[in-house]
Coordinates of N, CA and C in Angstrom, one line a residue:
M293 N -31.1 -68.0 -100.2 CA -30.7 -68.8 -99.1 C -31.8 -68.7 -98.0
A294 N -32.3 -69.8 -97.6 CA -33.4 -69.8 -96.6 C -32.8 -69.7 -95.2
D295 N -33.5 -69.0 -94.3 CA -33.0 -68.9 -93.0 C -33.8 -69.8 -92.1
S296 N -33.2 -70.8 -91.5 CA -34.0 -71.8 -90.7 C -33.9 -71.5 -89.2
S297 N -33.3 -70.3 -88.9 CA -33.1 -70.0 -87.5 C -34.5 -69.7 -86.8
H298 N -35.5 -69.4 -87.5 CA -36.8 -69.1 -86.9 C -37.5 -70.3 -86.4
S299 N -37.1 -71.5 -86.7 CA -37.7 -72.7 -86.2 C -37.4 -72.9 -84.7
S300 N -38.5 -73.1 -84.0 CA -38.3 -73.2 -82.5 C -38.4 -74.7 -82.1
A301 N -38.7 -75.6 -83.0 CA -38.9 -76.9 -82.7 C -37.6 -77.6 -82.4
P302 N -37.5 -78.3 -81.2 CA -36.3 -78.9 -80.8 C -35.9 -80.0 -81.8
V303 N -34.6 -80.2 -82.0 CA -34.0 -81.2 -82.8 C -33.9 -82.4 -82.0
L304 N -34.4 -83.6 -82.6 CA -34.3 -84.9 -81.9 C -32.9 -85.4 -82.0
S305 N -32.5 -86.1 -81.1 CA -31.2 -86.8 -81.1 C -31.5 -88.1 -82.0
V306 N -30.4 -88.7 -82.4 CA -30.4 -90.0 -83.2 C -31.2 -91.0 -82.5
A307 N -31.0 -91.1 -81.1 CA -31.7 -92.1 -80.3 C -33.2 -91.8 -80.3
Q308 N -33.6 -90.6 -80.2 CA -35.0 -90.2 -80.1 C -35.7 -90.4 -81.5
Q309 N -34.9 -90.1 -82.6 CA -35.5 -90.3 -83.9 C -35.7 -91.9 -84.1
A310 N -34.8 -92.7 -83.6 CA -35.0 -94.1 -83.8 C -36.2 -94.6 -82.9
F311 N -36.2 -94.2 -81.8 CA -37.4 -94.5 -80.9 C -38.7 -94.1 -81.5
K312 N -38.8 -92.9 -82.0 CA -40.0 -92.5 -82.7 C -40.4 -93.3 -83.9
R313 N -39.3 -93.5 -84.7 CA -39.5 -94.4 -85.9 C -40.2 -95.7 -85.5
N314 N -39.5 -96.3 -84.5 CA -40.0 -97.7 -84.1 C -41.4 -97.6 -83.5
I315 N -41.7 -96.6 -82.7 CA -43.1 -96.6 -82.0 C -44.1 -96.3 -83.1
L316 N -43.8 -95.5 -84.1 CA -44.8 -95.2 -85.1 C -44.9 -96.3 -86.2
N317 N -44.0 -97.3 -86.2 CA -44.2 -98.4 -87.2 C -45.1 -99.4 -86.6
P318 N -46.2 -99.7 -87.3 CA -47.2 -100.6 -86.7 C -46.6 -102.0 -86.2
W319 N -45.7 -102.6 -87.0 CA -45.2 -103.9 -86.6 C -44.3 -103.8 -85.5
K320 N -43.4 -102.8 -85.5 CA -42.4 -102.6 -84.4 C -43.2 -102.2 -83.1
L321 N -44.3 -101.4 -83.2 CA -45.0 -101.0 -82.0 C -45.7 -102.3 -81.4
R322 N -46.2 -103.1 -82.3 CA -46.9 -104.4 -81.8 C -45.8 -105.3 -81.0
L323 N -44.6 -105.4 -81.6 CA -43.6 -106.1 -81.0 C -43.2 -105.6 -79.6
F324 N -43.0 -104.2 -79.5 CA -42.7 -103.5 -78.3 C -43.8 -103.7 -77.3
L325 N -45.0 -103.6 -77.7 CA -46.2 -103.8 -76.8 C -46.2 -105.3 -76.3
L326 N -46.0 -106.2 -77.2 CA -46.0 -107.6 -76.8 C -44.9 -108.0 -75.8
R327 N -43.8 -107.3 -76.0 CA -42.6 -107.6 -75.1 C -42.7 -106.8 -73.8
S328 N -43.1 -105.6 -73.9 CA -43.1 -104.7 -72.7 C -44.4 -104.3 -72.0
L329 N -45.4 -104.4 -72.8 CA -46.8 -104.0 -72.3 C -47.8 -105.0 -72.9
P330 N -47.8 -106.3 -72.5 CA -48.7 -107.3 -73.1 C -50.2 -107.0 -73.0
M331 N -50.6 -106.4 -71.9 CA -52.0 -106.2 -71.8 C -52.4 -105.0 -72.8
A332 N -51.6 -104.1 -73.0 CA -51.8 -103.0 -74.1 C -51.9 -103.6 -75.4
Y333 N -51.0 -104.7 -75.7 CA -51.0 -105.4 -77.0 C -52.4 -106.0 -77.1
L334 N -52.8 -106.8 -76.1 CA -54.1 -107.5 -76.2 C -55.2 -106.6 -76.3
A335 N -55.2 -105.4 -75.7 CA -56.2 -104.4 -75.8 C -56.4 -103.7 -77.2
G336 N -55.2 -103.8 -77.9 CA -55.2 -103.3 -79.3 C -54.8 -101.7 -79.3
L337 N -54.1 -101.3 -78.3 CA -53.6 -99.9 -78.3 C -52.7 -99.6 -79.5
R338 N -52.9 -98.4 -80.0 CA -52.0 -98.0 -81.1 C -51.5 -96.5 -80.9
V339 N -50.4 -96.2 -81.3 CA -49.8 -94.9 -81.2 C -50.0 -94.3 -82.6
L340 N -50.9 -93.3 -82.7 CA -51.1 -92.7 -84.0 C -50.1 -91.6 -84.4
S341 N -49.7 -90.9 -83.3 CA -48.8 -89.7 -83.5 C -48.0 -89.6 -82.3
L342 N -46.7 -89.1 -82.6 CA -45.8 -88.9 -81.5 C -44.9 -87.7 -81.9
T343 N -44.9 -86.6 -81.2 CA -44.0 -85.5 -81.4 C -43.5 -85.2 -80.1
E344 N -42.5 -84.2 -79.9 CA -41.9 -83.8 -78.7 C -43.0 -83.2 -77.8
E345 N -44.0 -82.7 -78.4 CA -45.1 -81.9 -77.7 C -46.3 -82.7 -77.3
Q346 N -46.6 -83.7 -78.1 CA -48.0 -84.4 -78.1 C -47.9 -85.8 -78.5
A347 N -48.8 -86.7 -78.0 CA -48.9 -88.0 -78.5 C -50.4 -88.3 -78.5
I348 N -50.7 -89.2 -79.5 CA -52.1 -89.6 -79.7 C -52.2 -91.1 -79.8
V349 N -53.0 -91.7 -78.9 CA -53.1 -93.2 -78.7 C -54.6 -93.6 -78.8
T350 N -54.8 -94.7 -79.5 CA -56.2 -95.2 -79.7 C -56.4 -96.5 -78.9
V351 N -57.6 -96.7 -78.5 CA -58.1 -98.0 -77.9 C -59.4 -98.3 -78.5
P352 N -59.6 -99.5 -79.1 CA -60.8 -99.9 -79.7 C -61.8 -100.6 -78.7
F353 N -63.0 -100.4 -79.1 CA -64.1 -101.2 -78.3 C -64.1 -102.6 -79.0
K354 N -63.8 -103.6 -78.2 CA -63.8 -104.9 -78.8 C -64.1 -105.9 -77.7
Y355 N -64.1 -107.2 -78.0 CA -64.4 -108.2 -77.0 C -63.5 -108.1 -75.7
L356 N -62.2 -108.0 -76.0 CA -61.2 -107.9 -74.9 C -61.3 -106.6 -74.1
T357 N -61.8 -105.5 -74.6 CA -61.8 -104.3 -73.8 C -63.1 -103.9 -73.3
Q358 N -64.2 -104.8 -73.5 CA -65.5 -104.4 -73.0 C -65.7 -104.7 -71.6
N359 N -66.7 -104.0 -71.1 CA -67.2 -104.3 -69.7 C -68.6 -104.8 -69.8
P360 N -69.3 -105.2 -68.7 CA -70.7 -105.7 -68.8 C -71.7 -104.6 -69.2
F361 N -71.3 -103.4 -69.3 CA -72.3 -102.3 -69.6 C -72.2 -102.0 -71.1
R362 N -71.5 -102.8 -71.9 CA -71.3 -102.6 -73.3 C -70.6 -101.3 -73.7
S363 N -69.5 -101.1 -72.9 CA -68.6 -99.9 -73.3 C -67.3 -100.4 -72.9
I364 N -66.2 -99.5 -73.1 CA -64.8 -99.9 -72.9 C -64.6 -99.9 -71.4
Y365 N -64.0 -100.9 -70.9 CA -63.6 -101.1 -69.5 C -62.7 -99.9 -69.0
F366 N -62.9 -99.3 -67.9 CA -62.1 -98.2 -67.5 C -60.6 -98.5 -67.4
A367 N -60.2 -99.7 -67.1 CA -58.8 -100.1 -67.1 C -58.2 -100.0 -68.5
C368 N -58.9 -100.3 -69.5 CA -58.4 -100.2 -70.9 C -58.3 -98.8 -71.3
L369 N -59.2 -97.9 -70.8 CA -59.1 -96.5 -71.1 C -57.9 -96.0 -70.4
S370 N -57.7 -96.4 -69.1 CA -56.5 -96.0 -68.3 C -55.2 -96.3 -69.1
M371 N -55.1 -97.5 -69.6 CA -53.9 -97.9 -70.3 C -53.6 -96.9 -71.5
A372 N -54.6 -96.6 -72.2 CA -54.4 -95.7 -73.4 C -54.0 -94.3 -72.9
A373 N -54.7 -93.8 -71.9 CA -54.3 -92.5 -71.4 C -52.9 -92.4 -70.8
E374 N -52.5 -93.5 -70.2 CA -51.2 -93.6 -69.6 C -50.1 -93.6 -70.7
L375 N -50.4 -94.4 -71.7 CA -49.5 -94.6 -72.9 C -49.3 -93.3 -73.6
A376 N -50.4 -92.5 -73.7 CA -50.2 -91.2 -74.4 C -49.2 -90.3 -73.8
S377 N -49.1 -90.3 -72.4 CA -48.1 -89.5 -71.7 C -46.8 -90.3 -71.6
G378 N -46.8 -91.6 -71.4 CA -45.7 -92.4 -71.2 C -44.8 -92.5 -72.4
V379 N -45.4 -92.6 -73.6 CA -44.6 -92.7 -74.8 C -43.8 -91.4 -75.0
Q380 N -44.4 -90.2 -74.6 CA -43.7 -88.9 -74.7 C -42.5 -88.9 -73.8
A381 N -42.8 -89.4 -72.5 CA -41.7 -89.5 -71.6 C -40.5 -90.4 -72.1
M382 N -40.9 -91.5 -72.7 CA -39.9 -92.4 -73.2 C -39.1 -91.8 -74.4
L383 N -39.7 -91.0 -75.2 CA -39.1 -90.2 -76.2 C -38.1 -89.2 -75.6
H384 N -38.4 -88.6 -74.5 CA -37.6 -87.6 -74.0 C -36.4 -88.1 -73.1
I385 N -36.5 -89.4 -72.7 CA -35.4 -89.9 -72.0 C -34.3 -90.7 -72.9
Q386 N -34.6 -90.9 -74.1 CA -33.7 -91.6 -75.0 C -32.4 -90.9 -75.2
G387 N -31.3 -91.8 -75.0 CA -30.0 -91.4 -75.5 C -29.2 -90.4 -74.6
A388 N -29.7 -90.0 -73.5 CA -28.9 -89.0 -72.7 C -28.8 -89.4 -71.2
G389 N -28.5 -90.7 -71.0 CA -28.4 -91.2 -69.6 C -29.7 -91.7 -69.1
R390 N -29.6 -92.6 -68.1 CA -30.7 -93.3 -67.5 C -31.6 -92.4 -66.7
V391 N -32.9 -92.6 -66.9 CA -33.9 -91.8 -66.1 C -34.9 -92.8 -65.7
S392 N -35.3 -93.0 -64.4 CA -36.3 -93.8 -64.1 C -37.7 -93.0 -64.1
M393 N -38.7 -93.8 -64.6 CA -40.0 -93.1 -64.7 C -41.0 -94.0 -64.1
L394 N -41.9 -93.4 -63.3 CA -43.0 -94.2 -62.6 C -44.2 -93.4 -62.5
V395 N -45.4 -94.1 -62.7 CA -46.7 -93.4 -62.4 C -46.8 -93.5 -60.8
V396 N -47.1 -92.3 -60.3 CA -47.3 -92.2 -58.8 C -48.6 -91.7 -58.5
G397 N -49.4 -91.4 -59.5 CA -50.8 -91.0 -59.2 C -51.7 -91.0 -60.4
L398 N -53.0 -91.2 -60.2 CA -53.9 -91.2 -61.3 C -55.2 -90.7 -60.9
E399 N -55.8 -89.9 -61.6 CA -57.1 -89.3 -61.4 C -57.9 -89.3 -62.7
A400 N -59.2 -89.7 -62.7 CA -59.9 -89.8 -63.9 C -61.3 -89.3 -63.7
E401 N -61.9 -88.8 -64.8 CA -63.3 -88.3 -64.8 C -63.9 -89.0 -66.1
F402 N -65.0 -89.6 -66.0 CA -65.7 -90.2 -67.1 C -67.0 -89.5 -67.4
T403 N -67.1 -89.0 -68.6 CA -68.3 -88.1 -68.9 C -69.2 -88.7 -69.9
K404 N -68.8 -89.8 -70.6 CA -69.7 -90.4 -71.6 C -69.3 -91.8 -71.8
K405 N -70.3 -92.7 -72.1 CA -70.1 -94.1 -72.4 C -69.0 -94.2 -73.5
A406 N -67.9 -95.0 -73.3 CA -66.8 -95.2 -74.3 C -67.2 -96.3 -75.2
I407 N -67.6 -96.0 -76.4 CA -68.0 -97.0 -77.4 C -67.3 -96.7 -78.7
G408 N -66.8 -97.7 -79.4 CA -66.1 -97.4 -80.7 C -64.7 -97.2 -80.4
L409 N -64.0 -96.5 -81.3 CA -62.5 -96.2 -81.2 C -62.4 -94.9 -80.4
I410 N -61.6 -95.0 -79.3 CA -61.5 -93.8 -78.5 C -60.0 -93.3 -78.6
T411 N -59.9 -92.1 -78.8 CA -58.6 -91.4 -79.2 C -58.2 -90.6 -78.0
F412 N -57.0 -90.9 -77.4 CA -56.5 -90.1 -76.3 C -55.4 -89.2 -76.8
T413 N -55.4 -87.9 -76.4 CA -54.5 -86.9 -76.8 C -53.8 -86.4 -75.5
C414 N -52.5 -86.4 -75.4 CA -51.8 -85.8 -74.4 C -50.8 -84.7 -74.8
P415 N -51.0 -83.5 -74.6 CA -50.2 -82.4 -75.2 C -49.1 -81.9 -74.2
D416 N -48.6 -82.7 -73.3 CA -47.8 -82.3 -72.2 C -46.3 -82.7 -72.4
G417 N -45.9 -82.8 -73.6 CA -44.5 -83.2 -73.9 C -43.5 -82.1 -73.4
A418 N -43.8 -80.9 -73.4 CA -42.9 -79.8 -73.0 C -42.7 -79.9 -71.5
A419 N -43.8 -80.1 -70.7 CA -43.7 -80.2 -69.3 C -42.9 -81.5 -68.9
I420 N -43.1 -82.6 -69.6 CA -42.3 -83.8 -69.4 C -40.9 -83.5 -69.6
A421 N -40.5 -82.9 -70.7 CA -39.1 -82.6 -71.1 C -38.5 -81.8 -70.0
Q422 N -39.2 -80.8 -69.5 CA -38.7 -79.9 -68.5 C -38.4 -80.6 -67.2
A423 N -39.3 -81.5 -66.8 CA -39.2 -82.3 -65.6 C -38.0 -83.2 -65.7
I424 N -37.8 -83.8 -66.8 CA -36.6 -84.7 -67.0 C -35.3 -83.9 -67.0
A425 N -35.4 -82.8 -67.7 CA -34.2 -81.9 -67.7 C -33.8 -81.4 -66.3
D426 N -34.8 -81.0 -65.6 CA -34.6 -80.6 -64.1 C -34.0 -81.7 -63.3
S427 N -34.5 -82.9 -63.5 CA -34.0 -84.0 -62.7 C -32.5 -84.3 -63.1
R428 N -32.2 -84.3 -64.4 CA -30.8 -84.5 -64.8 C -30.0 -83.4 -64.3
A429 N -30.4 -82.2 -64.3 CA -29.6 -81.0 -63.8 C -29.3 -81.1 -62.3
T430 N -30.3 -81.5 -61.5 CA -30.2 -81.5 -60.0 C -29.9 -82.9 -59.4
G431 N -30.2 -84.0 -60.2 CA -30.1 -85.3 -59.7 C -31.2 -85.7 -58.7
E432 N -32.2 -84.8 -58.6 CA -33.3 -85.0 -57.7 C -34.5 -85.4 -58.6
G433 N -35.5 -86.1 -57.9 CA -36.7 -86.5 -58.6 C -37.6 -85.3 -58.9
R434 N -38.4 -85.4 -60.0 CA -39.3 -84.4 -60.3 C -40.6 -85.1 -60.7
T435 N -41.8 -84.4 -60.5 CA -43.0 -85.0 -60.8 C -43.7 -84.0 -61.8
V436 N -44.6 -84.5 -62.6 CA -45.4 -83.8 -63.6 C -46.7 -84.4 -63.7
V437 N -47.8 -83.7 -63.8 CA -49.1 -84.1 -64.0 C -49.4 -84.0 -65.5
C438 N -49.7 -85.2 -66.2 CA -50.0 -85.1 -67.6 C -51.6 -85.3 -67.8
T439 N -52.2 -84.6 -68.6 CA -53.6 -84.7 -68.9 C -53.8 -85.4 -70.2
S440 N -54.5 -86.5 -70.3 CA -54.8 -87.2 -71.4 C -56.3 -87.2 -71.6
T441 N -56.8 -86.7 -72.7 CA -58.2 -86.6 -72.9 C -58.7 -87.5 -74.0
G442 N -59.7 -88.3 -73.7 CA -60.2 -89.2 -74.7 C -61.5 -88.8 -75.3
H443 N -61.4 -88.9 -76.7 CA -62.6 -88.5 -77.5 C -63.1 -89.7 -78.3
D444 N -64.5 -89.7 -78.5 CA -65.0 -90.8 -79.4 C -65.0 -90.3 -80.8
A445 N -65.5 -91.0 -81.7 CA -65.5 -90.8 -83.1 C -66.3 -89.5 -83.5
A446 N -67.2 -89.1 -82.6 CA -68.0 -87.9 -82.8 C -67.3 -86.6 -82.3
G447 N -66.2 -86.9 -81.6 CA -65.5 -85.8 -81.1 C -65.8 -85.5 -79.6
D448 N -66.8 -86.2 -79.1 CA -67.2 -86.0 -77.7 C -66.2 -86.5 -76.7
V449 N -66.0 -85.7 -75.6 CA -65.0 -86.2 -74.6 C -65.7 -87.3 -73.8
V450 N -65.1 -88.4 -73.7 CA -65.6 -89.6 -72.9 C -64.9 -89.7 -71.6
A451 N -63.5 -89.3 -71.4 CA -62.8 -89.4 -70.2 C -61.6 -88.4 -70.3
V452 N -61.3 -88.0 -69.1 CA -60.1 -87.2 -68.9 C -59.2 -87.8 -67.7
F453 N -58.0 -88.1 -68.0 CA -57.1 -88.7 -67.0 C -56.0 -87.7 -66.8
R454 N -55.6 -87.6 -65.5 CA -54.5 -86.9 -65.1 C -53.5 -87.9 -64.5
V455 N -52.4 -88.1 -65.1 CA -51.5 -89.1 -64.8 C -50.3 -88.4 -64.2
R456 N -50.0 -88.7 -62.9 CA -48.7 -88.1 -62.3 C -47.6 -89.0 -62.4
W457 N -46.6 -88.4 -63.2 CA -45.4 -89.2 -63.4 C -44.3 -88.7 -62.5
S458 N -43.4 -89.5 -62.0 CA -42.2 -89.2 -61.3 C -41.0 -89.5 -62.2
F459 N -40.0 -88.6 -62.3 CA -38.8 -88.9 -63.0 C -37.6 -88.6 -62.1
R460 N -36.6 -89.5 -62.3 CA -35.4 -89.3 -61.5 C -34.2 -89.8 -62.3
A461 N -33.3 -88.8 -62.6 CA -32.1 -89.2 -63.3 C -31.2 -90.0 -62.5
K462 N -30.5 -91.0 -63.1 CA -29.6 -91.9 -62.3 C -28.2 -91.6 -62.7

């Protein structure tokens, strides 16, 4: 008999599992983006991975995402960085009462020209979950700063975004 008590991974609720399935399904993600985030749809953002701890989002270099300097426009990079943290927040608020979420700050550093497919990783799911849990417990707003780091195909960092999210349970 196997002992599964050593697993420390949180168990997702039915609502969280359904959200994750939908976001990771390419067709359902496109429908979600078209309905809720049309500019992200047009930019070609994709969610490659979503766990309780981390999300990975890509943004391609293409006609609609380019700037006059032949790289990805910073606003398109910002959308991908925000989505990498925002999709984790959306996962954590599923099925346990309403929680408002809002970006209240953004800071960015650009270190290399963004050309090709840029992959943003945000590993702050645990901090997001804690802020939401604290807001639910106290009824007060909580903020958390999420760091989304963008890499190019060579693995070089092209940008680092710090997105400050505010959460308030209703």
